[in-house]
Tab-separated table of C-alpha atoms in Angstrom:
chain	number	residue	atom	x	y	z
K	851	MET	CA	19.531	7.840	-10.387
K	852	ARG	CA	17.403	4.700	-11.062
K	853	PRO	CA	13.602	4.998	-11.423
K	854	LEU	CA	11.161	4.107	-8.630
K	855	LEU	CA	10.083	0.364	-8.981
K	856	TYR	CA	6.330	-0.673	-8.508
K	857	GLY	CA	4.719	-4.100	-8.393
K	858	HIS	CA	1.605	-3.985	-10.625
K	859	ARG	CA	-1.437	-5.011	-8.556
K	860	GLY	CA	1.150	-6.390	-6.137
K	861	SER	CA	2.867	-9.192	-8.058
K	862	ARG	CA	0.223	-9.893	-10.743
K	863	GLY	CA	2.427	-12.414	-12.770
K	864	LEU	CA	3.166	-14.511	-9.623
K	865	SER	CA	0.231	-14.452	-7.444
K	866	PRO	CA	-3.326	-13.488	-7.081
K	867	GLU	CA	-3.503	-9.690	-8.098
K	868	ASN	CA	-4.633	-7.138	-5.752
K	869	THR	CA	-4.423	-9.209	-2.627
K	870	ILE	CA	-2.419	-8.939	0.611
K	871	PRO	CA	-0.181	-11.996	-0.409
K	872	SER	CA	0.529	-10.365	-3.848
K	873	PHE	CA	1.587	-7.161	-2.303
K	874	ARG	CA	3.601	-8.903	0.372
K	875	LEU	CA	5.419	-10.848	-2.471
K	876	GLY	CA	6.294	-7.687	-4.331
K	877	VAL	CA	7.555	-5.966	-1.128
K	878	ASN	CA	9.627	-8.776	0.005
K	879	TYR	CA	11.298	-8.814	-3.509
K	880	GLY	CA	12.280	-5.247	-2.842
K	881	VAL	CA	10.083	-2.893	-4.828
K	882	ASP	CA	9.806	0.732	-3.759
K	883	GLY	CA	5.961	0.504	-3.901
K	884	ILE	CA	2.842	-1.214	-4.979
K	885	GLU	CA	0.193	-0.061	-7.491
K	886	LEU	CA	-3.360	-1.027	-6.852
K	887	ASP	CA	-6.947	-0.275	-7.832
K	888	VAL	CA	-10.001	0.901	-5.867
K	889	HIS	CA	-13.813	0.603	-6.365
K	890	LEU	CA	-16.454	1.545	-3.991
K	891	SER	CA	-18.917	-1.141	-2.488
K	892	LYS	CA	-22.524	-0.590	-1.813
K	893	ASP	CA	-21.682	0.219	1.688
K	894	LYS	CA	-19.133	2.853	0.711
K	895	LYS	CA	-15.968	0.588	1.393
K	896	LEU	CA	-12.873	0.907	-0.649
K	897	ILE	CA	-12.331	-2.365	-2.430
K	898	VAL	CA	-9.123	-3.221	-3.772
K	899	MET	CA	-9.741	-4.892	-7.162
K	900	HIS	CA	-9.030	-4.072	-10.866
K	901	ASP	CA	-12.446	-4.810	-12.552
K	902	GLU	CA	-15.726	-3.495	-11.894
K	903	THR	CA	-17.169	-6.891	-11.266
K	904	VAL	CA	-15.670	-9.654	-9.050
K	905	ASP	CA	-16.150	-12.262	-11.817
K	906	ARG	CA	-12.581	-12.558	-13.319
K	907	THR	CA	-10.436	-12.867	-10.207
K	908	THR	CA	-12.993	-14.529	-7.615
K	909	ASP	CA	-15.421	-17.318	-7.300
K	910	GLY	CA	-18.266	-14.831	-7.163
K	911	HIS	CA	-20.423	-12.892	-9.615
K	912	GLY	CA	-21.704	-9.303	-9.645
K	913	LYS	CA	-20.739	-5.620	-9.667
K	914	ILE	CA	-18.736	-4.392	-6.787
K	915	ARG	CA	-21.105	-1.225	-6.517
K	916	ASP	CA	-24.131	-3.635	-5.923
K	917	MET	CA	-22.386	-5.898	-3.299
K	918	THR	CA	-21.604	-5.189	0.372
K	919	TYR	CA	-18.157	-5.634	1.879
K	920	GLU	CA	-19.409	-8.535	3.829
K	921	GLN	CA	-20.596	-10.143	0.477
K	922	ILE	CA	-17.371	-9.416	-1.136
K	923	LYS	CA	-15.058	-10.671	1.881
K	924	ALA	CA	-16.915	-14.054	1.548
K	925	LEU	CA	-15.362	-14.631	-1.777
K	926	ASP	CA	-12.316	-16.531	-2.650
K	927	ALA	CA	-9.831	-14.439	-4.545
K	928	GLY	CA	-6.974	-16.799	-4.960
K	929	VAL	CA	-8.441	-20.100	-6.113
K	930	LYS	CA	-8.514	-19.113	-9.827
K	931	PHE	CA	-4.782	-18.292	-9.696
K	932	GLY	CA	-4.030	-21.789	-8.290
K	933	PRO	CA	-5.120	-24.159	-5.587
K	934	GLN	CA	-2.228	-23.166	-3.297
K	935	TRP	CA	-3.802	-19.599	-3.148
K	936	ARG	CA	-7.334	-21.017	-2.161
K	937	GLY	CA	-8.714	-18.979	0.827
K	938	THR	CA	-7.094	-15.575	-0.297
K	939	LYS	CA	-9.485	-12.654	0.353
K	940	VAL	CA	-10.371	-9.327	-1.423
K	941	PRO	CA	-8.848	-6.618	0.796
K	942	LEU	CA	-10.059	-3.296	1.774
K	943	LEU	CA	-7.693	-0.464	0.993
K	944	GLY	CA	-7.489	0.133	4.669
K	945	GLU	CA	-6.195	-3.370	5.283
K	946	VAL	CA	-3.411	-2.836	2.720
K	947	PHE	CA	-2.430	0.372	4.574
K	948	ASP	CA	-2.563	-1.446	7.921
K	949	GLU	CA	-0.178	-4.245	6.615
K	950	PHE	CA	2.425	-2.102	5.165
K	951	GLY	CA	2.058	1.446	6.686
K	952	SER	CA	4.568	3.904	5.852
K	953	SER	CA	7.365	1.301	4.906
K	954	ILE	CA	6.512	1.500	1.041
K	955	LEU	CA	4.973	3.821	-1.521
K	956	TYR	CA	1.480	3.426	-2.936
K	957	LYS	CA	0.033	4.249	-6.339
K	958	VAL	CA	-3.721	4.085	-5.835
K	959	GLU	CA	-5.847	4.069	-9.067
K	960	VAL	CA	-9.374	5.437	-8.830
K	961	LYS	CA	-11.219	3.311	-11.481
K	962	HIS	CA	-14.259	5.821	-11.534
K	963	SER	CA	-15.071	9.280	-10.235
K	964	SER	CA	-17.886	10.132	-8.269
K	965	LYS	CA	-20.280	10.070	-11.180
K	966	VAL	CA	-20.074	6.205	-10.630
K	967	TYR	CA	-19.104	5.997	-7.100
K	968	PRO	CA	-20.473	8.882	-5.148
K	969	ASP	CA	-17.902	10.573	-2.834
K	970	ILE	CA	-15.083	8.046	-3.529
K	971	GLU	CA	-12.686	10.865	-3.663
K	972	ARG	CA	-13.435	12.057	-0.393
K	973	ILE	CA	-13.610	8.582	1.182
K	974	LEU	CA	-10.264	7.860	-0.255
K	975	LEU	CA	-8.436	10.967	0.936
K	976	ASP	CA	-10.154	10.330	4.463
K	977	GLU	CA	-8.599	6.879	4.535
K	978	ILE	CA	-5.158	8.196	3.554
K	979	GLU	CA	-5.488	10.910	6.264
K	980	LYS	CA	-6.750	8.196	8.797
K	981	HIS	CA	-3.440	6.268	8.098
K	982	SER	CA	-1.111	9.239	8.062
K	983	LEU	CA	-0.031	8.203	4.607
K	984	LYS	CA	-0.454	11.411	2.426
K	985	ASN	CA	3.404	11.727	1.876
K	986	ARG	CA	3.398	7.980	0.663
K	987	VAL	CA	0.353	7.919	-1.706
K	988	GLN	CA	-0.091	8.902	-5.292
K	989	ILE	CA	-3.518	9.026	-6.479
K	990	ILE	CA	-3.611	8.199	-10.276
K	991	SER	CA	-6.443	7.714	-12.769
K	992	PHE	CA	-7.441	7.613	-16.464
K	993	ASP	CA	-10.645	9.327	-15.227
K	994	PHE	CA	-9.480	12.907	-15.202
K	995	ASP	CA	-12.816	13.996	-13.532
K	996	SER	CA	-11.754	12.022	-10.577
K	997	LEU	CA	-8.471	13.683	-10.291
K	998	LYS	CA	-10.255	17.103	-10.603
K	999	ASN	CA	-12.369	16.151	-7.709
K	1000	VAL	CA	-9.286	15.069	-5.527
K	1001	ARG	CA	-7.581	18.226	-6.202
K	1002	GLU	CA	-10.569	20.431	-5.205
K	1003	LEU	CA	-10.534	18.461	-1.992
K	1004	ASP	CA	-6.834	18.375	-1.344
K	1005	ARG	CA	-4.414	20.756	-2.903
K	1006	GLY	CA	-1.238	18.973	-2.021
K	1007	ILE	CA	-1.451	15.231	-2.438
K	1008	GLU	CA	0.462	13.824	-5.208
K	1009	MET	CA	-1.560	12.810	-8.353
K	1010	GLY	CA	-0.775	11.220	-11.714
K	1011	ILE	CA	-2.767	11.130	-14.937
K	1012	ILE	CA	-2.612	7.652	-16.634
K	1013	ILE	CA	-2.702	7.809	-20.524
K	1014	GLU	CA	-2.669	5.687	-23.631
K	1015	GLY	CA	-0.552	7.969	-26.046
K	1016	ARG	CA	2.490	10.065	-26.400
K	1017	PRO	CA	3.153	11.566	-23.073
K	1018	GLY	CA	4.018	14.863	-24.741
K	1019	TRP	CA	0.360	15.404	-25.759
K	1020	PHE	CA	-0.711	15.410	-22.158
K	1021	THR	CA	1.622	17.881	-20.233
K	1022	GLU	CA	-0.900	20.738	-20.330
K	1023	ILE	CA	-3.609	18.538	-19.075
K	1024	ALA	CA	-1.386	17.407	-16.311
K	1025	LYS	CA	-0.411	20.785	-15.322
K	1026	ASN	CA	-3.938	22.190	-15.409
K	1027	LEU	CA	-4.937	19.463	-12.902
K	1028	ASN	CA	-1.881	20.254	-10.761
K	1029	ALA	CA	-0.687	16.436	-11.367
K	1030	ARG	CA	2.895	16.014	-11.044
K	1031	TRP	CA	3.134	12.654	-12.815
K	1032	ILE	CA	2.218	11.143	-16.393
K	1033	HIS	CA	1.815	7.476	-16.467
K	1034	ALA	CA	2.109	5.996	-19.937
K	1035	PHE	CA	2.142	2.775	-21.818
K	1036	TYR	CA	5.678	1.981	-22.401
K	1037	GLY	CA	5.388	1.251	-25.889
K	1038	LEU	CA	4.525	4.828	-26.647
K	1039	VAL	CA	7.292	6.347	-24.649
K	1040	TYR	CA	10.414	7.501	-26.420
K	1041	PRO	CA	13.323	9.536	-25.247
K	1042	GLU	CA	11.976	12.782	-26.730
K	1043	ASP	CA	8.862	12.371	-24.761
K	1044	ILE	CA	10.831	11.815	-21.622
K	1045	ASP	CA	12.564	15.107	-22.418
K	1046	ILE	CA	9.327	17.025	-23.046
K	1047	VAL	CA	7.725	15.798	-19.784
K	1048	HIS	CA	10.866	16.664	-17.854
K	1049	LYS	CA	11.059	20.107	-19.487
K	1050	ASN	CA	7.535	20.759	-18.324
K	1051	GLY	CA	8.378	20.032	-14.727
K	1052	LEU	CA	6.706	16.895	-14.636
K	1053	LYS	CA	7.687	13.229	-13.917
K	1054	ILE	CA	7.036	10.142	-16.132
K	1055	GLY	CA	6.052	6.481	-15.180
K	1056	VAL	CA	5.970	3.652	-17.651
K	1057	TRP	CA	3.661	0.479	-17.435
K	1058	THR	CA	3.554	-2.477	-17.670
K	1059	LEU	CA	7.023	-3.826	-18.360
K	1060	ASN	CA	7.511	-7.554	-18.152
K	1061	GLY	CA	10.114	-8.506	-20.701
K	1062	GLU	CA	13.657	-8.427	-19.741
K	1063	GLU	CA	15.017	-6.350	-22.591
K	1064	ASP	CA	12.277	-3.829	-22.173
K	1065	ILE	CA	13.045	-3.518	-18.450
K	1066	LYS	CA	16.646	-3.060	-19.027
K	1067	GLN	CA	16.041	-0.365	-21.719
K	1068	TYR	CA	13.816	1.599	-19.677
K	1069	CYS	CA	15.711	1.438	-16.467
K	1070	SER	CA	18.460	3.317	-18.136
K	1071	MET	CA	16.307	5.738	-20.346
K	1072	GLY	CA	15.547	8.247	-17.724
K	1073	VAL	CA	12.053	7.522	-16.786
K	1074	ASP	CA	11.037	8.185	-13.081
K	1075	ASP	CA	9.160	4.863	-12.374
K	1076	ILE	CA	8.501	1.581	-13.797
K	1077	THR	CA	5.562	-0.635	-13.006
K	1078	SER	CA	5.820	-4.469	-13.605
K	1079	ASP	CA	3.766	-7.603	-13.030
K	1080	LEU	CA	7.027	-9.354	-12.241
K	1081	PRO	CA	8.511	-7.401	-9.445
K	1082	ASN	CA	11.321	-10.079	-8.763
K	1083	LEU	CA	12.616	-9.517	-12.396
K	1084	LEU	CA	12.124	-5.685	-12.214
K	1085	VAL	CA	14.422	-5.476	-8.933
K	1086	LYS	CA	16.871	-7.939	-10.377
K	1087	LEU	CA	17.677	-5.993	-13.442
K	1088	CYS	CA	16.867	-2.385	-12.416
K	1089	LYS	CA	17.769	-2.090	-8.728
K	1090	ASN	CA	20.480	-4.536	-7.927
K	1091	ASN	CA	22.540	-3.849	-11.005
């Protein structure tokens, strides 16, 4: 069985990351799902963006936590990628859910726990429930405190830990959090790591594969999902062959 295929921040290598057009492009290429990141605005809205600030990907400046959604919505999230993307907006998570519904899978990365964004886990779970997408969403994070908070609020939703290191070192942490997935940087994932993860009753995903040979290798190695900035290449090499 082939791995699940995810577009990283939509189609990060082809379009302005973490925007509706970028997600749409990945979906149109045929990925199973999209990976995206969430922060919390000053007025408690789930903002889809990778960085803590708006500086890198928009024409604005400032920390998301210090800005309202209305301020963030006024920014251009496309022009830095290319003039043809001018006018692209920063989406709310709910807007992404509204756009694609249950037609795809979602990996939602929480960038910081409630220590930085008070109540973000509850707000996220409420948004997922509002859109009836609990069986389509996996909550993932480098911040294990956030995953612990999620699990205390919801015993059933699928979760994954994101790591930088050998996956076999993290199986007990994943199991203690009742997280089903370990998501690891592909360069540190070897066949023996995949075996260890599977023997512990867990699943393993790898990020971020953009090279043709890497994609071919990991498609046949036995991992359970692959995330790429280039969903066109990922689907071509891993789904259609």
